mmCIF file of C-alpha atoms and ligand atoms in Angstrom:
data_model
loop_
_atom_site.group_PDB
_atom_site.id
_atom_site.type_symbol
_atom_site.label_atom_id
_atom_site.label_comp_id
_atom_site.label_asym_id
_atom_site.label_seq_id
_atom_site.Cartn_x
_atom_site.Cartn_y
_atom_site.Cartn_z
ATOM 1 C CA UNK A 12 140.406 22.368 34.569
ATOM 2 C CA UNK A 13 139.696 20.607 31.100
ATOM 3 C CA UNK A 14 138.887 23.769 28.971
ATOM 4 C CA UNK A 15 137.264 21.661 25.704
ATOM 5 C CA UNK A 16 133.609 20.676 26.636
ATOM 6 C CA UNK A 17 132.876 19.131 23.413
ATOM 7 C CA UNK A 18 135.341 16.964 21.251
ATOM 8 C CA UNK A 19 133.985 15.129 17.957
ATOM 9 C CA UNK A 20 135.425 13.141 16.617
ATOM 10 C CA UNK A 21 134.610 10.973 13.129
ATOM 11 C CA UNK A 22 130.949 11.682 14.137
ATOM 12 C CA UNK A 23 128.425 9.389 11.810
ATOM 13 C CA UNK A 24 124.617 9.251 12.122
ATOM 14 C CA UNK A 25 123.246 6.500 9.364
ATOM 15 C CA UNK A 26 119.511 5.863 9.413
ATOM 16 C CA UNK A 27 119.776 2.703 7.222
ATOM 17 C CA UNK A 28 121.752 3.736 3.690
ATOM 18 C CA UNK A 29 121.125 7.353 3.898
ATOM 19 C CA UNK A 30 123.913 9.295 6.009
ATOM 20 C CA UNK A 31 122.553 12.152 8.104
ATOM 21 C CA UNK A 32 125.624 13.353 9.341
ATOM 22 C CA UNK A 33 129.011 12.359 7.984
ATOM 23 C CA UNK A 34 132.198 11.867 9.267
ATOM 24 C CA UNK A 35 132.176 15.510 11.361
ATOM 25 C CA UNK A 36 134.984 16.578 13.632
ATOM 26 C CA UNK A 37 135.267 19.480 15.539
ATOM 27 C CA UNK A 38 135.590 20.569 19.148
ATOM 28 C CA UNK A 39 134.337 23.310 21.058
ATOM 29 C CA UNK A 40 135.871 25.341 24.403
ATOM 30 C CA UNK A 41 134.573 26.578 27.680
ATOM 31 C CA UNK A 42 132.337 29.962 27.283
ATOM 32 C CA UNK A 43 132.285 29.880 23.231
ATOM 33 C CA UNK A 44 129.213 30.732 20.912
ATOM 34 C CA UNK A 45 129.346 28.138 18.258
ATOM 35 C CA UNK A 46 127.116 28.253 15.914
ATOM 36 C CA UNK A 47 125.656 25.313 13.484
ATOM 37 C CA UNK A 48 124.710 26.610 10.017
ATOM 38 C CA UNK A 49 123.130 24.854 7.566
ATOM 39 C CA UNK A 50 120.037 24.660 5.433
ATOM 40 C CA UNK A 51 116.693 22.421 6.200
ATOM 41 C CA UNK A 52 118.292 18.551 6.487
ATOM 42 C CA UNK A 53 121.544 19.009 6.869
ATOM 43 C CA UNK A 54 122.389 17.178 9.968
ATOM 44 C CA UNK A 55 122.185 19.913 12.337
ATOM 45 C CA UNK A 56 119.928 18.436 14.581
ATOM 46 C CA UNK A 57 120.535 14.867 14.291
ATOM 47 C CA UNK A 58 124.216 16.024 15.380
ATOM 48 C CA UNK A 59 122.747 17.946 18.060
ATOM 49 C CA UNK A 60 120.841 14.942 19.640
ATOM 50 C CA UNK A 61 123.772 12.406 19.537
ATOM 51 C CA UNK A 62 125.768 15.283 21.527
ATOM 52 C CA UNK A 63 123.211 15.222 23.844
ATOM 53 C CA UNK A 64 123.099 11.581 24.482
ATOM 54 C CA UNK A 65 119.392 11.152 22.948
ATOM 55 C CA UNK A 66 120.743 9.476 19.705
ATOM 56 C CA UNK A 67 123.078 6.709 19.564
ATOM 57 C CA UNK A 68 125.935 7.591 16.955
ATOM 58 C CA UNK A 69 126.653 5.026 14.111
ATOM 59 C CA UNK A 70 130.457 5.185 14.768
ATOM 60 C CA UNK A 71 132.632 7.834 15.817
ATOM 61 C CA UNK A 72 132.974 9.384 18.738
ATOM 62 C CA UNK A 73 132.115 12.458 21.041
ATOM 63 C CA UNK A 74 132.545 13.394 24.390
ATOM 64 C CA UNK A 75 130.676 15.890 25.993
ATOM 65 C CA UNK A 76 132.271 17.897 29.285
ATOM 66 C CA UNK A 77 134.269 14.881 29.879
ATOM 67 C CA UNK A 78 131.320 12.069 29.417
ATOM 68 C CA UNK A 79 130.567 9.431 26.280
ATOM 69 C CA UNK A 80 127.876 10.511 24.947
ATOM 70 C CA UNK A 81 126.996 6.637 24.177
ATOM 71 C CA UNK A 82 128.394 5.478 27.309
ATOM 72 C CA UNK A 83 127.274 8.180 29.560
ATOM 73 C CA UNK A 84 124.687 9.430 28.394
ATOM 74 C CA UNK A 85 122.483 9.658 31.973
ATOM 75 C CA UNK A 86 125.397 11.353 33.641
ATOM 76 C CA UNK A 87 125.563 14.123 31.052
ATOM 77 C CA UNK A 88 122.084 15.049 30.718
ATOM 78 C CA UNK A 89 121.541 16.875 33.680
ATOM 79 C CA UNK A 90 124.637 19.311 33.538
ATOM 80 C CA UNK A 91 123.300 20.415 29.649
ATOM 81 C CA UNK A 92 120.542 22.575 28.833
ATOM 82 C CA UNK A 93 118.288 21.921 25.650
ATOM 83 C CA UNK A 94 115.996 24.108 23.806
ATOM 84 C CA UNK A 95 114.819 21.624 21.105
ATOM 85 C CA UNK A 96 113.299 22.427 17.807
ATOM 86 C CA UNK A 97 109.887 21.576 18.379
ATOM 87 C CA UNK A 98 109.676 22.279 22.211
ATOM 88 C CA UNK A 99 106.637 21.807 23.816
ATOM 89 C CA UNK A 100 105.172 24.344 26.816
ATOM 90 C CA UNK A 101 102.573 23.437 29.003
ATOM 91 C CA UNK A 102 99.571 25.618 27.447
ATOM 92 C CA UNK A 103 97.744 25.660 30.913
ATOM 93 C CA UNK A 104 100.169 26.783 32.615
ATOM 94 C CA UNK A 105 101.701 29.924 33.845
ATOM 95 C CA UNK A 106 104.966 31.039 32.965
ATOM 96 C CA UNK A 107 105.896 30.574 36.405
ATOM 97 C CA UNK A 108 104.384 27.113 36.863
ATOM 98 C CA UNK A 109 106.456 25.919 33.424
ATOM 99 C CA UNK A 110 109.426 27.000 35.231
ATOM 100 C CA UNK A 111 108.721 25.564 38.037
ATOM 101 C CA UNK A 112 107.731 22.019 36.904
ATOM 102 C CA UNK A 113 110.795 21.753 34.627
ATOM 103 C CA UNK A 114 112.508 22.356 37.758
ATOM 104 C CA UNK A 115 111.220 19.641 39.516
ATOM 105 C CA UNK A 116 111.881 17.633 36.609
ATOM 106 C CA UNK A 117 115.370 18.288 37.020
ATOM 107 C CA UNK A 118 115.063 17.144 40.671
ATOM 108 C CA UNK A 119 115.529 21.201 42.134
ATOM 109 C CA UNK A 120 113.796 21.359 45.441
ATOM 110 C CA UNK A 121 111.430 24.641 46.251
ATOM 111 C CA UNK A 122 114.495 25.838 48.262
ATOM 112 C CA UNK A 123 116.397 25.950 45.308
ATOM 113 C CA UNK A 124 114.112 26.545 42.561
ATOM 114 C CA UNK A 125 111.965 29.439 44.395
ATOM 115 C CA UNK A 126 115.454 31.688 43.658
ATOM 116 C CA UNK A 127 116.129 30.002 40.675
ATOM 117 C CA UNK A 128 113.006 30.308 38.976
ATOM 118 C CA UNK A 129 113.158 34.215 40.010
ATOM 119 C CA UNK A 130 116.905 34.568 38.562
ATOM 120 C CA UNK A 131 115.488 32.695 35.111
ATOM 121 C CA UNK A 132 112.504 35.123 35.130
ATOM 122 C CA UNK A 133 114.535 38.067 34.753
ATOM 123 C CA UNK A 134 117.240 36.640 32.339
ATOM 124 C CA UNK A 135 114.705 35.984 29.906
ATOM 125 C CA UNK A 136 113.260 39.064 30.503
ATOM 126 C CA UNK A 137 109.188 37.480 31.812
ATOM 127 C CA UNK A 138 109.534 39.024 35.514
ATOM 128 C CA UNK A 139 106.844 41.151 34.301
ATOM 129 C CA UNK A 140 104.889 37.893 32.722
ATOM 130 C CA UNK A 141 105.246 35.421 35.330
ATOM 131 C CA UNK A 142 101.650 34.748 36.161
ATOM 132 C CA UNK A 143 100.561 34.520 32.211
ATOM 133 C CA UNK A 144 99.199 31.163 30.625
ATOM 134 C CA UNK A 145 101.678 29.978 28.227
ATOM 135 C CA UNK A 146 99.048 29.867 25.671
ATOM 136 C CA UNK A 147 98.749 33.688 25.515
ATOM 137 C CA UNK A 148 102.919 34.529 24.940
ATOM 138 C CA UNK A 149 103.197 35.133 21.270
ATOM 139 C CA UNK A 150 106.063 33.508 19.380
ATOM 140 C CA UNK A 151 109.314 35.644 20.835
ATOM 141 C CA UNK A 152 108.073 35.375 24.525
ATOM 142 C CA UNK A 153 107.198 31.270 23.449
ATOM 143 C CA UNK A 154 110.827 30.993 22.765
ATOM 144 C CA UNK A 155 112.272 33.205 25.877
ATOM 145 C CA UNK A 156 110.271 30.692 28.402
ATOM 146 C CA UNK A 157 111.513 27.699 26.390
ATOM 147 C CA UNK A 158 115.022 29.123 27.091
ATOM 148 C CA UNK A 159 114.079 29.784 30.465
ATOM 149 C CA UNK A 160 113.240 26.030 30.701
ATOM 150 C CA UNK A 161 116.452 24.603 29.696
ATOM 151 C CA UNK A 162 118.270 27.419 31.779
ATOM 152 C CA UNK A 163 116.354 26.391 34.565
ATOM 153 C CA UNK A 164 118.811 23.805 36.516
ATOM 154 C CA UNK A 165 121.731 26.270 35.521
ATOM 155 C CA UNK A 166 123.548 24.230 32.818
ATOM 156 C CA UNK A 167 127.158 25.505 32.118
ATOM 157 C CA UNK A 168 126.156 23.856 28.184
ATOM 158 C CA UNK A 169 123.671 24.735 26.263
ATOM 159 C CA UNK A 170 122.055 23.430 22.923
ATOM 160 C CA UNK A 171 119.973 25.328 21.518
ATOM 161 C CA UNK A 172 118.278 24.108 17.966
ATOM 162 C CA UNK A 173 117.120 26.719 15.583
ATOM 163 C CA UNK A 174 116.128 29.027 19.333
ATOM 164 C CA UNK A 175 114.588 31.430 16.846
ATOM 165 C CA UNK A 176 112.952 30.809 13.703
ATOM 166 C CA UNK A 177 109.897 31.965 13.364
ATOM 167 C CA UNK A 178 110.009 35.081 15.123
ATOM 168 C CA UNK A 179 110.424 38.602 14.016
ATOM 169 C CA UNK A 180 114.105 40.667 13.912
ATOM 170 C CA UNK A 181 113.785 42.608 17.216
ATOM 171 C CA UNK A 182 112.587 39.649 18.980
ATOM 172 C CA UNK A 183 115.930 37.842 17.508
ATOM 173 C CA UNK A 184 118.169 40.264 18.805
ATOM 174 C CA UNK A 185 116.678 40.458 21.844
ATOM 175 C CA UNK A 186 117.601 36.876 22.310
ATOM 176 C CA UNK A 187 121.142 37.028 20.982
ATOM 177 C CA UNK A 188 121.273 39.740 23.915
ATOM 178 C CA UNK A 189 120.523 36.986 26.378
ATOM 179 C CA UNK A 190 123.068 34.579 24.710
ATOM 180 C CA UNK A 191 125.654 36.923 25.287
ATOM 181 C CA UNK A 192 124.771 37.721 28.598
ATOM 182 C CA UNK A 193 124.809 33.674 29.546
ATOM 183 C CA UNK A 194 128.479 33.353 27.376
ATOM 184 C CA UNK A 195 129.422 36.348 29.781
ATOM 185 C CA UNK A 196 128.433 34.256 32.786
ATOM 186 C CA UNK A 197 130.566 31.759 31.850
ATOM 187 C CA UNK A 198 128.499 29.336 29.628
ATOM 188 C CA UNK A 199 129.205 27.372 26.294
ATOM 189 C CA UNK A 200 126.385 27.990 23.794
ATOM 190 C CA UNK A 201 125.788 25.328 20.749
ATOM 191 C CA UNK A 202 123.059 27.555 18.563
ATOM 192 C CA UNK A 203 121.859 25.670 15.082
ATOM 193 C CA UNK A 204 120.535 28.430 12.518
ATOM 194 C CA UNK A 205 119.420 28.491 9.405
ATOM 195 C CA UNK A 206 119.627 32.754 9.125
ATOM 196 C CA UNK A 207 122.661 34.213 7.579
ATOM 197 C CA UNK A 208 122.434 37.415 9.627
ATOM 198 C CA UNK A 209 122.186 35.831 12.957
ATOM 199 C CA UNK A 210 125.745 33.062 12.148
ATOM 200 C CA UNK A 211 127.287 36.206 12.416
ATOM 201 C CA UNK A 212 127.034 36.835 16.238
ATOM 202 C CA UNK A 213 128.560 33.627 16.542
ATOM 203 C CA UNK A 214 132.278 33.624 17.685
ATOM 204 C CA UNK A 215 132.822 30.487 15.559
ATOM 205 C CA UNK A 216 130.515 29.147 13.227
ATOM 206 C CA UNK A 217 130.415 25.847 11.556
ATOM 207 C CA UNK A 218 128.985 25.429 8.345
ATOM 208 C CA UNK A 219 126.515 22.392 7.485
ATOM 209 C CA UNK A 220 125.593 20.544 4.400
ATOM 210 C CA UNK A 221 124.005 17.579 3.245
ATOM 211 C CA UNK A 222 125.539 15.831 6.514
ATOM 212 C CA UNK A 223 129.182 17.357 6.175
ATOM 213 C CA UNK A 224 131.088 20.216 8.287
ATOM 214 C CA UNK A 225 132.144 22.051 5.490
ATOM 215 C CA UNK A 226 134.224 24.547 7.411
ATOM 216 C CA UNK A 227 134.261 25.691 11.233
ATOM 217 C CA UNK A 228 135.668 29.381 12.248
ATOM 218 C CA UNK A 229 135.206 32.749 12.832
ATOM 219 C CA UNK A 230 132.977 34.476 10.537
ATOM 220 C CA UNK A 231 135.321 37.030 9.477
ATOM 221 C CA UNK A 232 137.885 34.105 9.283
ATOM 222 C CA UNK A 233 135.734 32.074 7.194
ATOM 223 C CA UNK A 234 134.601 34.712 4.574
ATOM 224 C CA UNK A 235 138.830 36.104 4.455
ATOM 225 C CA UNK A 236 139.836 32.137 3.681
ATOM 226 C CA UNK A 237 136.927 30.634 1.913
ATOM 227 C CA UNK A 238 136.111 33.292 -0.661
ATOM 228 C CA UNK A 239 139.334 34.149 -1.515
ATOM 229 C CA UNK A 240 138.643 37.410 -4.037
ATOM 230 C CA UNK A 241 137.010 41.108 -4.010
ATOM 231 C CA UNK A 242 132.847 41.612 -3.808
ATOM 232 C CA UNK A 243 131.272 43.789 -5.853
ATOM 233 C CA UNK A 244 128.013 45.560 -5.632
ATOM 234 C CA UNK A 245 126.790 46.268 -9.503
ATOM 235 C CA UNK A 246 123.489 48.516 -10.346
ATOM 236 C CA UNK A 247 122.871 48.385 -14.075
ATOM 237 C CA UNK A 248 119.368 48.208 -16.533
ATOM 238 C CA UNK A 249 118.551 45.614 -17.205
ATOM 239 C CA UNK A 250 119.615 43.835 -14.898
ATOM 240 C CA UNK A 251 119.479 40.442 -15.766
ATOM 241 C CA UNK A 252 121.663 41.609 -19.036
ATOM 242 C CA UNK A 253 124.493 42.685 -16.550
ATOM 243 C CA UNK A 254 124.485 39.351 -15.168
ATOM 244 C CA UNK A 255 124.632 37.389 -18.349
ATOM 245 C CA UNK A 256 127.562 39.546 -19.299
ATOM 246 C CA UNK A 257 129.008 39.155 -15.537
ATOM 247 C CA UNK A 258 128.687 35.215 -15.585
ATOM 248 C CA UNK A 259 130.899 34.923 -18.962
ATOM 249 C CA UNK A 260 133.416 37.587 -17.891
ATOM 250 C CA UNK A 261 136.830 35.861 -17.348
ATOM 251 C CA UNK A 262 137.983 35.887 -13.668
ATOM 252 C CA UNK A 263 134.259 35.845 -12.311
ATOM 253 C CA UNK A 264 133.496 33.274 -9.274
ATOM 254 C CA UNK A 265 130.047 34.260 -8.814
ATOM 255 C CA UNK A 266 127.689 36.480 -9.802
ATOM 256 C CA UNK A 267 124.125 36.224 -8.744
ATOM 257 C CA UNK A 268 120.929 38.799 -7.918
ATOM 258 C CA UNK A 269 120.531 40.407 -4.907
ATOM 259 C CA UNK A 270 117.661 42.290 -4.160
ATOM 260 C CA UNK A 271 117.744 45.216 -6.651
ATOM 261 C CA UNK A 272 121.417 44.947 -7.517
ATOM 262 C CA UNK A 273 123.995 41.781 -8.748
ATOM 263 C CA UNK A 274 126.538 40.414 -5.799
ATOM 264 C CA UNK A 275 129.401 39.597 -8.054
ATOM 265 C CA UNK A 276 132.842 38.090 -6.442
ATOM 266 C CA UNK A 277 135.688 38.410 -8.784
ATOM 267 C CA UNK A 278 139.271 36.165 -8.767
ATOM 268 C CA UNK A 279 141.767 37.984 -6.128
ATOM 269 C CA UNK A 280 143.670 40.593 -7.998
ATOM 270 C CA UNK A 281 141.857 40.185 -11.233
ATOM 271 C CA UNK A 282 139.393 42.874 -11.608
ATOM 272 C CA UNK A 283 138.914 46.592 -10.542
ATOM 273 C CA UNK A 284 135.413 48.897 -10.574
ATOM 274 C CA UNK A 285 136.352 50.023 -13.942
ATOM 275 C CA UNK A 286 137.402 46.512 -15.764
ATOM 276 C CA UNK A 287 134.022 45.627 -14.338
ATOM 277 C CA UNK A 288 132.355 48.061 -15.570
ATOM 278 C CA UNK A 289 134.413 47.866 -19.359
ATOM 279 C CA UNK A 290 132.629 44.991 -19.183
ATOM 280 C CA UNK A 291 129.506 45.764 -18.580
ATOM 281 C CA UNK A 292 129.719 48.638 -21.772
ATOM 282 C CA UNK A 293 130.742 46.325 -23.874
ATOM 283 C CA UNK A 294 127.146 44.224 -23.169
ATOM 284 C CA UNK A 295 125.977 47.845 -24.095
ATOM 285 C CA UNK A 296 124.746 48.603 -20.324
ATOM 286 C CA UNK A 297 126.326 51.841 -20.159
ATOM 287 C CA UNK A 298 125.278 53.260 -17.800
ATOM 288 C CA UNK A 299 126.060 50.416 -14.727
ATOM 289 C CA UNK A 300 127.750 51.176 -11.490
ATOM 290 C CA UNK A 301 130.339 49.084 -9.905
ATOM 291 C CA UNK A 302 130.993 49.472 -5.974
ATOM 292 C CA UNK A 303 133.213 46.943 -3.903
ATOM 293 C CA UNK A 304 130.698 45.221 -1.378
ATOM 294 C CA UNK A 305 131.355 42.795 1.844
ATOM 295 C CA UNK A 306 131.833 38.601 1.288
ATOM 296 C CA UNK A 307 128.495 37.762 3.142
ATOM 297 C CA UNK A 308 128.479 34.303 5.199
ATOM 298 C CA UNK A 309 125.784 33.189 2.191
ATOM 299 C CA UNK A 310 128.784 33.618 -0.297
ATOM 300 C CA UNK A 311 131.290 31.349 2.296
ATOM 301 C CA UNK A 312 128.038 29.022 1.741
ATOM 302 C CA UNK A 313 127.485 29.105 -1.674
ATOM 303 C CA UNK A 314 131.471 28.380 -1.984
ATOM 304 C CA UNK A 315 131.935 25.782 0.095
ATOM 305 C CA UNK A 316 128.715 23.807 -1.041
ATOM 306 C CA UNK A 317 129.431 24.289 -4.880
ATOM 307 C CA UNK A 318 133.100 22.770 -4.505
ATOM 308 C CA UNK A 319 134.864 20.036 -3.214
ATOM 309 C CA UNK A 320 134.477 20.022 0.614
ATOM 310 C CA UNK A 321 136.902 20.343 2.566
ATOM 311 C CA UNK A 322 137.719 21.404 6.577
ATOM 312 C CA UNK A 323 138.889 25.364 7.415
ATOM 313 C CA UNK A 324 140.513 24.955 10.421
ATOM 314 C CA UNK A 325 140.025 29.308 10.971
HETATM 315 N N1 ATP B 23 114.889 9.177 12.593
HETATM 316 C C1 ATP B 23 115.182 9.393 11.311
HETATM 317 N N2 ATP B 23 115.023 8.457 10.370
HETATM 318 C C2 ATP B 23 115.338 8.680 9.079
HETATM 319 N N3 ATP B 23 115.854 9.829 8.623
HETATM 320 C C3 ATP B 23 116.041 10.810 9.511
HETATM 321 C C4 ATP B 23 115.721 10.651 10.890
HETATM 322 N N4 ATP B 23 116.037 11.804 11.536
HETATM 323 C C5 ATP B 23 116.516 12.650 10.590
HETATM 324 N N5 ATP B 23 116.527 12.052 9.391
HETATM 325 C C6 ATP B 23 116.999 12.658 8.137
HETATM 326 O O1 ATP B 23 118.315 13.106 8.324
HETATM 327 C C7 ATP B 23 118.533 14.329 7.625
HETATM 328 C C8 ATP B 23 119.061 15.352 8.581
HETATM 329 O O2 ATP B 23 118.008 15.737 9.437
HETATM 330 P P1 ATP B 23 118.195 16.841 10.580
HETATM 331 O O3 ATP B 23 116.893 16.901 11.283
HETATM 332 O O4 ATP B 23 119.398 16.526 11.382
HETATM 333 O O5 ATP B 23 118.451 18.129 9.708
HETATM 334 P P2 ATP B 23 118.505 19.641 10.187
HETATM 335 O O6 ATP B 23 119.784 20.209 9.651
HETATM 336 O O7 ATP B 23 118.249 19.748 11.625
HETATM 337 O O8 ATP B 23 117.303 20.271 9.340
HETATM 338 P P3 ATP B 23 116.228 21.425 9.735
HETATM 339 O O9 ATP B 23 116.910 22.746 9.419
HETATM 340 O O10 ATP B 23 115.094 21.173 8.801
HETATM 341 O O11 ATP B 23 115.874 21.275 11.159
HETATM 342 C C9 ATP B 23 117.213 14.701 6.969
HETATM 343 O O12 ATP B 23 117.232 14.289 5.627
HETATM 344 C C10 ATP B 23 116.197 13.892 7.760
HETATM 345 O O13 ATP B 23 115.085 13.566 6.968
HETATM 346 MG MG1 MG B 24 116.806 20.627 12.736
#
């Protein structure tokens, strides 16, 4: 059995002299999480619809569990799942009768779709919501029946386009849960984001911007090769004098505020707590404290989109 479900390669989406996505290559195996990261325009889901058949690609090419996406396009679509941006519900219905008319939509008779439908209910966790009117669920349950939806005729692929902006933290976990638990069954999961925190749960991660794939890996993989260097995690008063004094320091890549503190990545090898913080007394802030923090997945970003791209292969 062919392992790689999708394969992209050269990918180009031009809508007249502006390019939405750009030359991307990548390809993605049976039972990964692959995530798409990338802020508002990017190309994430332009990309996302020419994998899916719905938008014909400019050149390039991509094949999608075996099928051309501009070729075979009708063949494809019922074997993938979708959970687009901007889904729609049916307001007046139930959460059963969505189900249940998607179903049909995918051609599922009741035989099939009565068990189905049940199996769905539970994944998403609305057993216990089945008979509501879509039009009461607030925004977490919106999203779980809109997964249900493109779970419903079992794809083994799923896309799933920003699944959960808009919603609160627990409710976002809560659906990472059920990602896992569908990866566990067996099925490849294509999740756009635009939140740092939630790129991390992906087993590889691809990184978006203005229309290029900066860099695809692991997330641990991508912050060990992209940001080559040490993080720091400085406290000082004021603080905005510590970062003046940080940004001219030799050997600095980055320094920026974080919350209440600085996030400051220094050269590999270059700097230690206390040359940090010589620094920092000689800007007359003596009292600042210098800790070693984590590379974050927003300082792979900031790298990556600040300098020359160019592909990880992590
Ligand atoms: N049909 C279209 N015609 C012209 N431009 C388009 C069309 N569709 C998308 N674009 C442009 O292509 C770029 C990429 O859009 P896309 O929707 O793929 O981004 P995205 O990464 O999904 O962004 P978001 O996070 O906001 O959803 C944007 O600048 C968008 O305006
Ligand atoms: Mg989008």
């Amino acid at each position: 059995m062919n392992d790689t479900v999708i394969e992209v390669h050269d990918l180009v989406k031009a809508f007249g002299d502006f390019t939405a996505v750009d030359h991307v290559s990548f390809s993605v195996q049976r039972g990964e999480v692959v995530g798409y990261l990338g802020p508002n325009g990017s190309g994430k889901t332009t990309t996302m619809r020419m994998l899916l058949g719905l938008l014909r690609p400019t050149s390039g090419t991509a094949q999608v569990l075996g099928f051309d996406v501009a070729r075979q396009a009708e063949r494809l679509r019922p074997l993938v799942g979708y959970m687009s941006q901007k889904f729609a519900l049916y307001e007046d219905l139930t959460v059963r009768e969505n189900l249940v008319f998607y179903a049909g939509v995918y051609g599922l008779r009741p035989r099939a779709y009565r068990p189905r439908v049940k199996a769905v209910l539970e994944l998403v966790g609305l057993a216990g919501r089945a008979g509501d009117l879509a039009r009461v669920l607030a925004g977490g349950w919106r999203q779980r029946l809109a997964l249900g939806i493109a779970l419903v005729h079992e794809p083994q692929l799923l896309f799933l386009d920003e699944p959960t902006s808009g919603v609160d933290p627990e409710a976002r976990r809560a659906f990472w849960d059920m990602i896992y638990t569908l990866a566990e069954g067996g099925a490849t999961v294509f999740v756009s984001t635009h939140y740092m925190d939630e790129a991390e749960h992906c087993g590889r991660l691809g990184i978006m911007n203005r229309g290029k794939l900066l860099a695809l890996g692991a997330p641990s993989a991508l912050k060990r090769e992209v940001v080559p260097g040490q993080a720091w995690e400085v406290v000082a008063e004021p603080l905005v004098a510590a970062l003046d004094a940080l940004t001219a320091a030799p050997g600095v890549r980055y320094a920026g505020l974080l919350g209440d503190h600085l996030h400051v990545i220094t050269q590999p090898g270059v700097h230690t707590p206390e040359v940090l913080a010589a620094v920092l007394r000689g800007a007359g802030l003596a009292g600042a404290t210098v800790e070693s923090a984590d590379i974050t997945l927003e300082d792979v970003f900031t790298e990556l989109a600040t300098r020359r791209p160019a592909v990880t292969a992590a």
